[in-house]
mmCIF file of C-alpha atoms in Angstrom:
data_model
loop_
_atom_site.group_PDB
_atom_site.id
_atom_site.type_symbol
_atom_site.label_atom_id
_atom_site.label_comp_id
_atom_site.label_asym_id
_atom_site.label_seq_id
_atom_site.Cartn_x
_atom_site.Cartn_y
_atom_site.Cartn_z
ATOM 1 C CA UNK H 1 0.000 0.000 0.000
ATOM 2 C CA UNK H 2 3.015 2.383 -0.777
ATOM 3 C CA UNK H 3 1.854 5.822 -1.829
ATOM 4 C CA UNK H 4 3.579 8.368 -4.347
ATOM 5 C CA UNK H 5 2.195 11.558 -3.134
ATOM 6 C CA UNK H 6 1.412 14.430 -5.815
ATOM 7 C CA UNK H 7 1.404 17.955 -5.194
ATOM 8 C CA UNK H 8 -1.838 18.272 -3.380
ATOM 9 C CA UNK H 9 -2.465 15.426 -1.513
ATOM 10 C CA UNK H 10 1.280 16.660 -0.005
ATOM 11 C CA UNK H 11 -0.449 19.682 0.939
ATOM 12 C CA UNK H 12 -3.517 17.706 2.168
ATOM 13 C CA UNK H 13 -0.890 15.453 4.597
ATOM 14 C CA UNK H 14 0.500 18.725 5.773
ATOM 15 C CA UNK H 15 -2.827 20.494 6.559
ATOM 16 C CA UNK H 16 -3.592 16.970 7.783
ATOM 17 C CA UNK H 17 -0.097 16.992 9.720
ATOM 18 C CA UNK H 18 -0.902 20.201 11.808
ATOM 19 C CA UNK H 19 -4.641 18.901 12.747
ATOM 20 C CA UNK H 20 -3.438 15.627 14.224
ATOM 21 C CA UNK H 21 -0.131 16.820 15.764
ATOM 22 C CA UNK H 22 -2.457 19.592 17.904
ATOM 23 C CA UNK H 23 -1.253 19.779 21.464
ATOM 24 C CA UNK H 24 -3.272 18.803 24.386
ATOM 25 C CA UNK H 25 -4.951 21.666 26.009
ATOM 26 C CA UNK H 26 -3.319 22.536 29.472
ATOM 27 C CA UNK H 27 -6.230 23.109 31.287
ATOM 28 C CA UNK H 28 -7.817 19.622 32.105
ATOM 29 C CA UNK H 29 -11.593 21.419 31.876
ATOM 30 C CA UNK H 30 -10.641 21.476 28.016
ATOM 31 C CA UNK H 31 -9.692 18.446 27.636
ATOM 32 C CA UNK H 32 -12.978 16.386 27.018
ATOM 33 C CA UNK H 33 -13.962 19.019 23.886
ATOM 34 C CA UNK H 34 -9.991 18.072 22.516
ATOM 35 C CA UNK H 35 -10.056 14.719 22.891
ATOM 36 C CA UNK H 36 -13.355 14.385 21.332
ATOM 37 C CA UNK H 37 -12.395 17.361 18.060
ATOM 38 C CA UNK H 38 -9.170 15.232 17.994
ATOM 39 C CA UNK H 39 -11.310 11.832 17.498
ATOM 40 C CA UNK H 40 -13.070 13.143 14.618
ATOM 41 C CA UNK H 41 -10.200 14.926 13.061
ATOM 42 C CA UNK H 42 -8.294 11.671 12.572
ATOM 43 C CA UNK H 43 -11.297 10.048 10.916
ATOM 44 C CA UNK H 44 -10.184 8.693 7.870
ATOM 45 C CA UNK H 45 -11.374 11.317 5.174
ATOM 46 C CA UNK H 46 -13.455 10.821 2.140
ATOM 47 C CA UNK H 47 -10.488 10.725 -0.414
ATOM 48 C CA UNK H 48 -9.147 8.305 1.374
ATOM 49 C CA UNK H 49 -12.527 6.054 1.320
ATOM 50 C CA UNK H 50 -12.597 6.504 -2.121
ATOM 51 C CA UNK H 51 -11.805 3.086 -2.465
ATOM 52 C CA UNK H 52 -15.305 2.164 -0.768
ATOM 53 C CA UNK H 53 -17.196 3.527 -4.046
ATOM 54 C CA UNK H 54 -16.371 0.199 -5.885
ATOM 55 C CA UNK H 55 -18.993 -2.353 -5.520
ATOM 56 C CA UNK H 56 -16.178 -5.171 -4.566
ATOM 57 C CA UNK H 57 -16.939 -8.896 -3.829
ATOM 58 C CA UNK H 58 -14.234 -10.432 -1.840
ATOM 59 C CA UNK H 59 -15.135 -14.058 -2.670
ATOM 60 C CA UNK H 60 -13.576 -15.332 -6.111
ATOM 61 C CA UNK H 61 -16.696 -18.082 -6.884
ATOM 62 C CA UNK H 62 -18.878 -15.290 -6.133
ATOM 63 C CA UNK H 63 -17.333 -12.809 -8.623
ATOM 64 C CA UNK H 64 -17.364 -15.649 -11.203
ATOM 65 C CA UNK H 65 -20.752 -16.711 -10.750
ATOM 66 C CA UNK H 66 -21.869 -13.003 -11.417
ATOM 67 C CA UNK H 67 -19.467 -12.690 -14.290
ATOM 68 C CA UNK H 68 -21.234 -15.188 -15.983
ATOM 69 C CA UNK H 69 -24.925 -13.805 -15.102
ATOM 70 C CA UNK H 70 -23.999 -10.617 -15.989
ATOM 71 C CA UNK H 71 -21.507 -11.767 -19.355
ATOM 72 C CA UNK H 72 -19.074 -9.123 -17.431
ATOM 73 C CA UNK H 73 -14.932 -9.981 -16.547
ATOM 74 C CA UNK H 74 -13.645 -10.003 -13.548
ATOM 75 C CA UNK H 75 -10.456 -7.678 -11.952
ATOM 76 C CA UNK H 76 -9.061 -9.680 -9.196
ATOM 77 C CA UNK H 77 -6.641 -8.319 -6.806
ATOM 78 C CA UNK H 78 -5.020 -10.691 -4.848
ATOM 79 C CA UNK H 79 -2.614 -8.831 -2.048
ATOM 80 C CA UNK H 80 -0.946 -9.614 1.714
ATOM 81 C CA UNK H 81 -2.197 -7.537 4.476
ATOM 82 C CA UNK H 82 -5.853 -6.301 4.845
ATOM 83 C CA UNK H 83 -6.111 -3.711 1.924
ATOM 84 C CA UNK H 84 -9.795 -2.393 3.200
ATOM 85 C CA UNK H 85 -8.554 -1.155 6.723
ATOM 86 C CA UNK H 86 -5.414 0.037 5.194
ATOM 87 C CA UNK H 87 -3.215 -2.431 7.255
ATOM 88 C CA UNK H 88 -1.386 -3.889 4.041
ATOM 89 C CA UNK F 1 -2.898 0.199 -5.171
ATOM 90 C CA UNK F 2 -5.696 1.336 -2.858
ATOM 91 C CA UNK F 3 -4.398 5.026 -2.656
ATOM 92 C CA UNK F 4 -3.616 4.665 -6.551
ATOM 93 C CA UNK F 5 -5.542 3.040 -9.379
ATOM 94 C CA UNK F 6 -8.480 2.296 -6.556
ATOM 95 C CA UNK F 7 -8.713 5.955 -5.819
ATOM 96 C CA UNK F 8 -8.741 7.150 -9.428
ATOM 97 C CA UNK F 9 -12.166 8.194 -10.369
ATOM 98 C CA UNK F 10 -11.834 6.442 -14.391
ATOM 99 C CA UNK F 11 -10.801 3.027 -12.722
ATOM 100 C CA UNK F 12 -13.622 3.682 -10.356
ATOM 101 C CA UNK F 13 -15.924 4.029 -13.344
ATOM 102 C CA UNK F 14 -14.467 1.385 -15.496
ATOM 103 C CA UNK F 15 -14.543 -1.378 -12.711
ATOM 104 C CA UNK F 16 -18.080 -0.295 -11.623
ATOM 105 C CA UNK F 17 -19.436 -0.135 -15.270
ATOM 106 C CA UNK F 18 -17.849 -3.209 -16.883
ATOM 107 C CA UNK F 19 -16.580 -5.108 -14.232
ATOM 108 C CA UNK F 20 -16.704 -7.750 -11.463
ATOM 109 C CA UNK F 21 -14.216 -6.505 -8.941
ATOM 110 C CA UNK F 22 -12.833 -8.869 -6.232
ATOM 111 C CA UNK F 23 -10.201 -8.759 -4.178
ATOM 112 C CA UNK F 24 -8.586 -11.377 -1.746
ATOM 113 C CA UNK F 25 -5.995 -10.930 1.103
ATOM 114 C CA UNK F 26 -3.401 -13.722 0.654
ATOM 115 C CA UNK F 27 -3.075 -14.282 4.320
ATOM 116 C CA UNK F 28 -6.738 -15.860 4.051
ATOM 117 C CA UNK F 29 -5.189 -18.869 1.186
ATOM 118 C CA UNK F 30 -2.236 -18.994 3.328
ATOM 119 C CA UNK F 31 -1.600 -22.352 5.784
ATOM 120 C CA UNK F 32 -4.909 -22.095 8.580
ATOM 121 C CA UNK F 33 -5.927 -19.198 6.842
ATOM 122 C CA UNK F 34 -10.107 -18.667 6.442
ATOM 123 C CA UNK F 35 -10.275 -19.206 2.731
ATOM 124 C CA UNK F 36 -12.368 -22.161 1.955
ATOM 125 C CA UNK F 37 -11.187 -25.338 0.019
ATOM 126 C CA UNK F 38 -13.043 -24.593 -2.254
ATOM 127 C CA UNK F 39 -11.667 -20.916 -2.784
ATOM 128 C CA UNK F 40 -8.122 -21.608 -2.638
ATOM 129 C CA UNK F 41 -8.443 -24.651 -5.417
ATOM 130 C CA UNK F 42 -9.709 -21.190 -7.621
ATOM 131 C CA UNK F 43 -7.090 -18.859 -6.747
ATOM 132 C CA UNK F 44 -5.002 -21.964 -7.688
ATOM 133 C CA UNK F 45 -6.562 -22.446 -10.954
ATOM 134 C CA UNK F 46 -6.225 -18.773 -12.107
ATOM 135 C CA UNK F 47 -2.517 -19.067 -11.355
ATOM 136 C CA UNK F 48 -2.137 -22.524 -13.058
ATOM 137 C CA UNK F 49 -3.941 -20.607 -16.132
ATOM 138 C CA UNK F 50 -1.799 -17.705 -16.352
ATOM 139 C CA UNK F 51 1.397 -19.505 -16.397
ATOM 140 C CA UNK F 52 -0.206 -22.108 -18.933
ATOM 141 C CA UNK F 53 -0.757 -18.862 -20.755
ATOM 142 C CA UNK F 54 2.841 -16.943 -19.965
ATOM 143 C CA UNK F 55 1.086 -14.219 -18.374
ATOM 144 C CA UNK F 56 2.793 -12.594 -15.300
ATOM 145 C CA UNK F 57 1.725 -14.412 -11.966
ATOM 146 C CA UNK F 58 2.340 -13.987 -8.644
ATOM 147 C CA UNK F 59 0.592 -13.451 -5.232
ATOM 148 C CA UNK F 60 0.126 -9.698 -5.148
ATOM 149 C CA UNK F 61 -1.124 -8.679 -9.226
ATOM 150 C CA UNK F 62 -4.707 -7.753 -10.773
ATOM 151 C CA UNK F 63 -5.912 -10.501 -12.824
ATOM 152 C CA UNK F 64 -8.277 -10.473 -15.379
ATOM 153 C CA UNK F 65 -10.681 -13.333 -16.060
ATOM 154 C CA UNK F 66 -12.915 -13.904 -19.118
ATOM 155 C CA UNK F 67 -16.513 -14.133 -17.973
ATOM 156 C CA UNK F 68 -16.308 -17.565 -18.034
ATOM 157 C CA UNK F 69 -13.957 -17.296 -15.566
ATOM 158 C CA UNK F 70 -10.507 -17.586 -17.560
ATOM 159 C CA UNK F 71 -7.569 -16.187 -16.671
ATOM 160 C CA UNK F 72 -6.823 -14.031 -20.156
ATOM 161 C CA UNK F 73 -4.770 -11.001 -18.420
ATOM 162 C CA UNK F 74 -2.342 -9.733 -15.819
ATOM 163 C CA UNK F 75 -0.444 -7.262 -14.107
ATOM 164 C CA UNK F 76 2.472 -7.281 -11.315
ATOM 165 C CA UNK F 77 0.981 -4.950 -9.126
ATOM 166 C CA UNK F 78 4.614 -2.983 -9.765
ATOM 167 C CA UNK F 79 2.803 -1.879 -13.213
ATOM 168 C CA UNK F 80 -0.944 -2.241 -11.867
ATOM 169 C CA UNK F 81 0.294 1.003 -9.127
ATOM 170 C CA UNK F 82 0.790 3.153 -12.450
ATOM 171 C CA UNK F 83 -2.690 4.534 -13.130
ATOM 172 C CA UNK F 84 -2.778 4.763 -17.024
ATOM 173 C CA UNK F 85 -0.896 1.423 -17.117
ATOM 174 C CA UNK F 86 -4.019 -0.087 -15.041
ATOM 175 C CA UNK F 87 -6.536 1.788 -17.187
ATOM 176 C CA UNK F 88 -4.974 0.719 -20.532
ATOM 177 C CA UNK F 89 -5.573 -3.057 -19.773
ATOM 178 C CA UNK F 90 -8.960 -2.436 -17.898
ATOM 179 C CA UNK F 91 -10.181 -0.785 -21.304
ATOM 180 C CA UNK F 92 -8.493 -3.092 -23.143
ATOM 181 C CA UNK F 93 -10.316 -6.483 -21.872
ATOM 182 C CA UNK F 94 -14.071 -4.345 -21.653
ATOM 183 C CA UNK F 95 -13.671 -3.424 -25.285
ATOM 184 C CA UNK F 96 -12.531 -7.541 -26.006
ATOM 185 C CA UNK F 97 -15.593 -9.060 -24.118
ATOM 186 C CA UNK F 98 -18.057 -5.975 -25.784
ATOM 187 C CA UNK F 99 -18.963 -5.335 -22.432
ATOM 188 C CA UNK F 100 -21.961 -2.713 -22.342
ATOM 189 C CA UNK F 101 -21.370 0.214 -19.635
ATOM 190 C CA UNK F 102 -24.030 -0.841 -16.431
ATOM 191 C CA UNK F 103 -24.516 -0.236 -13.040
ATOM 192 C CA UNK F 104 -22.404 -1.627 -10.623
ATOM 193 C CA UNK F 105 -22.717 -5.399 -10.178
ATOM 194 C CA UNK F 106 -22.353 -5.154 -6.344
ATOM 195 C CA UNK F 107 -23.703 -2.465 -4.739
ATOM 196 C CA UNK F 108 -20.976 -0.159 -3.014
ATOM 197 C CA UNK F 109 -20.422 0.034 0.804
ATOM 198 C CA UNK F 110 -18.038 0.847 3.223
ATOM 199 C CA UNK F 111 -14.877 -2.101 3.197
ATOM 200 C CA UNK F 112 -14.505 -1.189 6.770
ATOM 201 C CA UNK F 113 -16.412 -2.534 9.054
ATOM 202 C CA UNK F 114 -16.187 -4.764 12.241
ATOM 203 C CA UNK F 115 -15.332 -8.307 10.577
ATOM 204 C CA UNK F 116 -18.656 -10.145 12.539
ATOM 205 C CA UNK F 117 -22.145 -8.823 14.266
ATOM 206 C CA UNK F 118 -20.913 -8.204 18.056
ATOM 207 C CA UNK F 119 -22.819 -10.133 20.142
ATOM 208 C CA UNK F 120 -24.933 -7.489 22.544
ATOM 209 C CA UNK F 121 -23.448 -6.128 25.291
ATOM 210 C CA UNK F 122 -20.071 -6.060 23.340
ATOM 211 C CA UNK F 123 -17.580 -2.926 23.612
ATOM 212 C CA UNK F 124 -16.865 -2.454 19.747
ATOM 213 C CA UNK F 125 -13.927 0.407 19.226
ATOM 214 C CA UNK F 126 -12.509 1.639 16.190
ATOM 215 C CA UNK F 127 -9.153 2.582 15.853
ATOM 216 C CA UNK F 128 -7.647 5.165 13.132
ATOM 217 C CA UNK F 129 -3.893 5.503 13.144
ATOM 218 C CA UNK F 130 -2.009 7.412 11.043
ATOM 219 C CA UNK F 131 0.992 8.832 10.052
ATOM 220 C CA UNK F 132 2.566 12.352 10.504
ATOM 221 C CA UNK F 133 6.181 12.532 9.443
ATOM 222 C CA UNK F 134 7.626 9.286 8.639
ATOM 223 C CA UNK F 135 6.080 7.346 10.962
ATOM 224 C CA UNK F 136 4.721 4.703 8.413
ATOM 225 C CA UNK F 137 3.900 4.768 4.823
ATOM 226 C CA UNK F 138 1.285 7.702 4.568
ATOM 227 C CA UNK F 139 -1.601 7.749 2.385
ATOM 228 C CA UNK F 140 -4.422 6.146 4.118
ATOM 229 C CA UNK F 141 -4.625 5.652 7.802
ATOM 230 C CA UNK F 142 -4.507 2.185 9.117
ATOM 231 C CA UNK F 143 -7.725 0.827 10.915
ATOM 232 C CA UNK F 144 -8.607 -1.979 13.493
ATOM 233 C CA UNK F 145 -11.950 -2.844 14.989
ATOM 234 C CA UNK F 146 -11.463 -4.024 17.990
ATOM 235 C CA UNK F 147 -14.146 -6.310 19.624
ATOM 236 C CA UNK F 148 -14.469 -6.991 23.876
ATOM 237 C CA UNK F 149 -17.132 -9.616 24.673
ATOM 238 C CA UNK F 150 -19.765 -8.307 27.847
ATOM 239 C CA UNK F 151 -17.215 -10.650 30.126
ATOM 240 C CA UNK F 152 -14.402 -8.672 29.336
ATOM 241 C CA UNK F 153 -16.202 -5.136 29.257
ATOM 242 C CA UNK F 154 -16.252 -5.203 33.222
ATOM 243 C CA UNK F 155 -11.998 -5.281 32.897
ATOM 244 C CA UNK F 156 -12.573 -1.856 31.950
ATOM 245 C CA UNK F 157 -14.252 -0.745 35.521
ATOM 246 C CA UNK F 158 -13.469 -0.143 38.398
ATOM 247 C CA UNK F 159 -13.919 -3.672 40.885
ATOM 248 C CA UNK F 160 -15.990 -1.416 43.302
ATOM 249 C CA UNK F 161 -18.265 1.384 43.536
ATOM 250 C CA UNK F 162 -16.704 4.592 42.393
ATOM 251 C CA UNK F 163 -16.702 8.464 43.794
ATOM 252 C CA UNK F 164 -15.009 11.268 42.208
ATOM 253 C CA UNK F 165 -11.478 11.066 42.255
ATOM 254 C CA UNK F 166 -11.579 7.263 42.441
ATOM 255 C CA UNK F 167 -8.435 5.922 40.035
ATOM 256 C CA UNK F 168 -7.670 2.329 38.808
ATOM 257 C CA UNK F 169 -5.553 0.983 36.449
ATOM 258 C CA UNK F 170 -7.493 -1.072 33.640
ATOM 259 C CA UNK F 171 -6.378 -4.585 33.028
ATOM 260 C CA UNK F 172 -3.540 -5.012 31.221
ATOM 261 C CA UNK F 173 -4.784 -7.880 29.218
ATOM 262 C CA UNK F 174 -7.959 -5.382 28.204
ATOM 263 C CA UNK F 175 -5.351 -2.616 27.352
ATOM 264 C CA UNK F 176 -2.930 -4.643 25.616
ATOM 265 C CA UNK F 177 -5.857 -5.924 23.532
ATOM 266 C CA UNK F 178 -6.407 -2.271 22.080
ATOM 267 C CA UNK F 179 -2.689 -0.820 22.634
ATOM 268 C CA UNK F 180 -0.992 -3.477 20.075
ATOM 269 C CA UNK F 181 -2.611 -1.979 17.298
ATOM 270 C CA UNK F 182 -1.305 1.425 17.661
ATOM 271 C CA UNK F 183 1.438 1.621 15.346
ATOM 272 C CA UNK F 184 1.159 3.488 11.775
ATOM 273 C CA UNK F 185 0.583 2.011 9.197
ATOM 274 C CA UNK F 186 3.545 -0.610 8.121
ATOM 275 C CA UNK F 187 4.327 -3.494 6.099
ATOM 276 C CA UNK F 188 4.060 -5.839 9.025
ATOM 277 C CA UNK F 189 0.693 -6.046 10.444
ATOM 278 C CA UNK F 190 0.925 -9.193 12.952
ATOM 279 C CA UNK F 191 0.548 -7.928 16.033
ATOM 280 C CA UNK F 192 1.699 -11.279 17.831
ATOM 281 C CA UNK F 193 5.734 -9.801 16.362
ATOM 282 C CA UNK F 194 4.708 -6.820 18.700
ATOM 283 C CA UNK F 195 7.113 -6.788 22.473
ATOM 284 C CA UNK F 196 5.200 -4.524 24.843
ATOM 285 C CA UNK F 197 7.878 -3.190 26.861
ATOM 286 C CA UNK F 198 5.594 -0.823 29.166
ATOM 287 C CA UNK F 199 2.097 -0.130 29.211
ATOM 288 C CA UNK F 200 -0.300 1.363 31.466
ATOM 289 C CA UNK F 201 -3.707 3.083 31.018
ATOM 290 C CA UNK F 202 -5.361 4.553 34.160
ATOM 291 C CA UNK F 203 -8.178 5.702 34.466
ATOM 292 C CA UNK F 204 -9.585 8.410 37.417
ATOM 293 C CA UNK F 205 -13.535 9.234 37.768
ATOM 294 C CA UNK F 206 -13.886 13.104 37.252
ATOM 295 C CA UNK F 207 -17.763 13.177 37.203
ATOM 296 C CA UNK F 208 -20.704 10.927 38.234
ATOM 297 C CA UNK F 209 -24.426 12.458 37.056
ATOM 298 C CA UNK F 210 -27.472 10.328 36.883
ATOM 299 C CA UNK F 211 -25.615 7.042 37.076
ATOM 300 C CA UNK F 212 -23.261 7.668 34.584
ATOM 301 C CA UNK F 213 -19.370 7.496 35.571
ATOM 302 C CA UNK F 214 -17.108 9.874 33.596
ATOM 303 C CA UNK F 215 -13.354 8.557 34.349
ATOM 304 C CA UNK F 216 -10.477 9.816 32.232
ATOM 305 C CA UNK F 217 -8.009 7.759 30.610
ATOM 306 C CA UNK F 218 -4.497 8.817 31.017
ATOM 307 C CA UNK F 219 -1.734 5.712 29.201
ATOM 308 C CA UNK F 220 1.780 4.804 28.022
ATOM 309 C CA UNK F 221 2.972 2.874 25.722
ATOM 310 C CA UNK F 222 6.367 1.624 24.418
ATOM 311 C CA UNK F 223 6.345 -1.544 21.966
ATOM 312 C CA UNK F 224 8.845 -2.891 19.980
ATOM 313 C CA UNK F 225 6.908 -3.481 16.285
ATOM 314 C CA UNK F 226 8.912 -4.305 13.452
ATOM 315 C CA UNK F 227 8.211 -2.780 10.491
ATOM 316 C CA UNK F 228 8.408 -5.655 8.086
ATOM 317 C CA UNK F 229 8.494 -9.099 8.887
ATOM 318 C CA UNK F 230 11.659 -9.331 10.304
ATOM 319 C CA UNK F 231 12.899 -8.262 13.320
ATOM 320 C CA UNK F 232 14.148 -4.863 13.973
ATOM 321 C CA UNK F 233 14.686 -2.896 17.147
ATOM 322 C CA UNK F 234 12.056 0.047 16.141
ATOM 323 C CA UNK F 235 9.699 0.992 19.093
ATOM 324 C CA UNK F 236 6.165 2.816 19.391
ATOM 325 C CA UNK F 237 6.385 5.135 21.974
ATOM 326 C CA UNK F 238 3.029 7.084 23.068
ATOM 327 C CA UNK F 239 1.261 8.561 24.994
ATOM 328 C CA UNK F 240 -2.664 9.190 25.659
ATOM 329 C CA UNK F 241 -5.591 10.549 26.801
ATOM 330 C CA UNK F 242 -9.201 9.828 26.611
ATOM 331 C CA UNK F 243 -12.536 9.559 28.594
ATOM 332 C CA UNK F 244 -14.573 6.691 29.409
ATOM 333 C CA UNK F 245 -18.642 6.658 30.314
ATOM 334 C CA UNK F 246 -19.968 4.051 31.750
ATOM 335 C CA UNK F 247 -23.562 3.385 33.628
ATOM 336 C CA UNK F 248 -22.672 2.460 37.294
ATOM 337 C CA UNK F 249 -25.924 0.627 38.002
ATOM 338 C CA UNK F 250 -25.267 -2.221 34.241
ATOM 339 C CA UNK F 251 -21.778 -1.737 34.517
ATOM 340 C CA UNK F 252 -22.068 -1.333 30.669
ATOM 341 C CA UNK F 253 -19.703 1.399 28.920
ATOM 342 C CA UNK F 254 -21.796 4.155 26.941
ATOM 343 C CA UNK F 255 -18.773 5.919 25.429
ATOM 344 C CA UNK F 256 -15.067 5.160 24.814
ATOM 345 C CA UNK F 257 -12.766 7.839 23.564
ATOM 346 C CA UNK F 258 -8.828 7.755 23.546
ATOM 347 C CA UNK F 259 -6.612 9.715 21.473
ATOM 348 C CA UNK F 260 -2.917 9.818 21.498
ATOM 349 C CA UNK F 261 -1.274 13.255 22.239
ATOM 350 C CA UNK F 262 2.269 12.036 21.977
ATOM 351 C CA UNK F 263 3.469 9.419 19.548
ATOM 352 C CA UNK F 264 6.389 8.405 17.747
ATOM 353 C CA UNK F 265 7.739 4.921 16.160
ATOM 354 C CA UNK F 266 11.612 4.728 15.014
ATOM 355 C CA UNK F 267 12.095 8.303 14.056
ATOM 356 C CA UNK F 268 8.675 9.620 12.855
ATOM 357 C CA UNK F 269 5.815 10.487 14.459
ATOM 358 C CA UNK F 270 2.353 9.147 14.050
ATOM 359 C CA UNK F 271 -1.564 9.717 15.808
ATOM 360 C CA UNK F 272 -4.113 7.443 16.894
ATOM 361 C CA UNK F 273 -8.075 7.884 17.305
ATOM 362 C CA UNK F 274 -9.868 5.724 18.889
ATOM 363 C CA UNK F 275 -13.620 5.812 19.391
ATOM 364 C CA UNK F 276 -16.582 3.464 20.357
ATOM 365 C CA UNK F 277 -19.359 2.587 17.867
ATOM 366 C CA UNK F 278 -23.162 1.816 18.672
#
């Protein structure tokens, strides 16, 4: 899952970068509205779940059964690690 | 591939249009990996067919198969990473088979997702780590769900009744089981290569209202995880804060957060979300 970055998603990691690198607040009363701004900045974003707008089948007989209903081919991708949680 | 070709908005079309796409994790077709019998004598079949018909072959590559299921087409995913390169042979094989553009075969959702229905009563978290400088490969964050069964919810709790300003320190076999997955994201992803070194997450009740406990979560961590599957000396060294809710009558947790505010692994730097989800 090695990534060659172009010019803006660079700036995107940067802008990214400063969001997640945020320090903790040092009074402990704002700490509960950080930690919880912090959760949802980290969320992956929707460029990077762009991947989830293919309709994928992750069983080969499956994909072959409804290649021949649908007289379509099949792309298989066969990789180590879990591609879909990005752990690959 | 997934922050390439997978994120390009023609192979998005092309795949959705006039294709069948699968994918497969080898780890499933590997020794007492889940992949059926009956699966893996497939996977072994397209591979026996593409070096029948001197194709490239190997264990990480996009194939393409007829739809009769024939191997006809291939790419080492070296030359399936470069976009156009990808593109060329999807056109390529839709234009051979006359394929008419249609709607997706398989509707799209969300690839993420916790792996089985948690039984109720379950803690279900989801973690998001990512990188910041150098801490792993960048592009898309790495995620985990992470799964605790009612029994091992409690491990979370205090073992008596709590007041403000009450502090424990959670089990370490309960914070081990969500600490081991944050590291960015790296080649090596078996977390049984991981050597916790130190590791603590305590946690101290700052409000009680109506039965529900607020405690915050303070933690360490420092774990040797090797970035590829060989063993290196590079460490994850955190540290974090986060709040827990729980109801102090059902002793079941309504909310989980934890984020890291300090986190580095060999010489970069990384950040880790974690969150509980209904």
């Amino acid at each position: 899952m090695r990534s060659v970055l172009g010019l803006p998603a660079l700036s995107f990691v940067i802008a990214l970068a400063v969001s997640v690198a945020a320090d903790r607040p040092k009074n402990d009363a704002d700490l509960p509205a950080w930690v919880e701004k912090t959760v949802i900045e980290r969320q992956p974003t929707a460029a990077e779940r762009r991947f989830d707008e293919i309709g994928w089948l992750t069983d080969i007989r499956e994909a072959i059964r409804l290649a021949k209903e649908h007289k379509r081919p099949v792309m298989l991708f066969t990789h180590d690690g879990r591609m879909a949680i990005g752990r690959c | 591939m997934r922050t390439g070709p997978f994120s390009n908005k023609k192979v998005v079309e092309l795949l959705n249009a006039y294709y069948v796409p699968v994918y497969i994790s080898n780890e499933d077709f590997r020794g007492k990996g889940g992949a059926p019998a009956e699966e893996r004598k497939e996977l072994h079949r397209i591979f026996q067919e593409g070096h029948k018909a001197k194709l490239s072959v190997g264990t990480v590559h996009a194939y393409i198969l007829s739809p009769e299921g024939r191997t006809v087409d291939s790419l080492h995913v070296a030359e399936a990473a470069k976009v156009e390169r990808f593109i060329a042979m999807l056109e390529a094989n839709a234009r051979k088979f006359e394929v008419p553009a249609g709607k997706p075969v398989v509707k799209p959702v969300p690839q993420s997702t916790v792996a089985e229905k948690a039984p109720e009563g379950s803690l279900v978290l989801h973690l998001v780590a990512r990188s910041i400088s150098g801490g792993g490969w960048g592009g898309v964050p790495g995620e985990n769900w992470i799964v605790y069964a009612r029994e091992e919810v409690g491990k979370f709790l205090p073992s008596g009744k709590a007041a403000v300003g009450t502090t424990w320190e959670i089990d370490k076999r309960a914070a081990t089981k969500l600490l081991t997955h944050f590291y960015p994201e790296t080649e090596n992803n078996d977390v049984s290569k991981n050597r916790i070194d130190e590791i603590s997450l305590k946690a101290t009740v700052v409000s009680i209202d109506r039965g529900t406990v607020t405690a915050r979560l303070e933690g360490r961590l420092k774990m040797k995880h090797p970035f590829y599957h060989k063993d290196e000396d590079r460490f994850v060294n955190a540290t974090m804060v986060g709040f827990i809710e729980f109801d102090s009558g059902n002793r079941s947790v309504k909310s989980f957060r934890l984020v890291t505010d300090k986190a580095t692994y060999g010489t970069g730097a990384f950040a880790v979300a974690v969150r509980s989800v209904d």
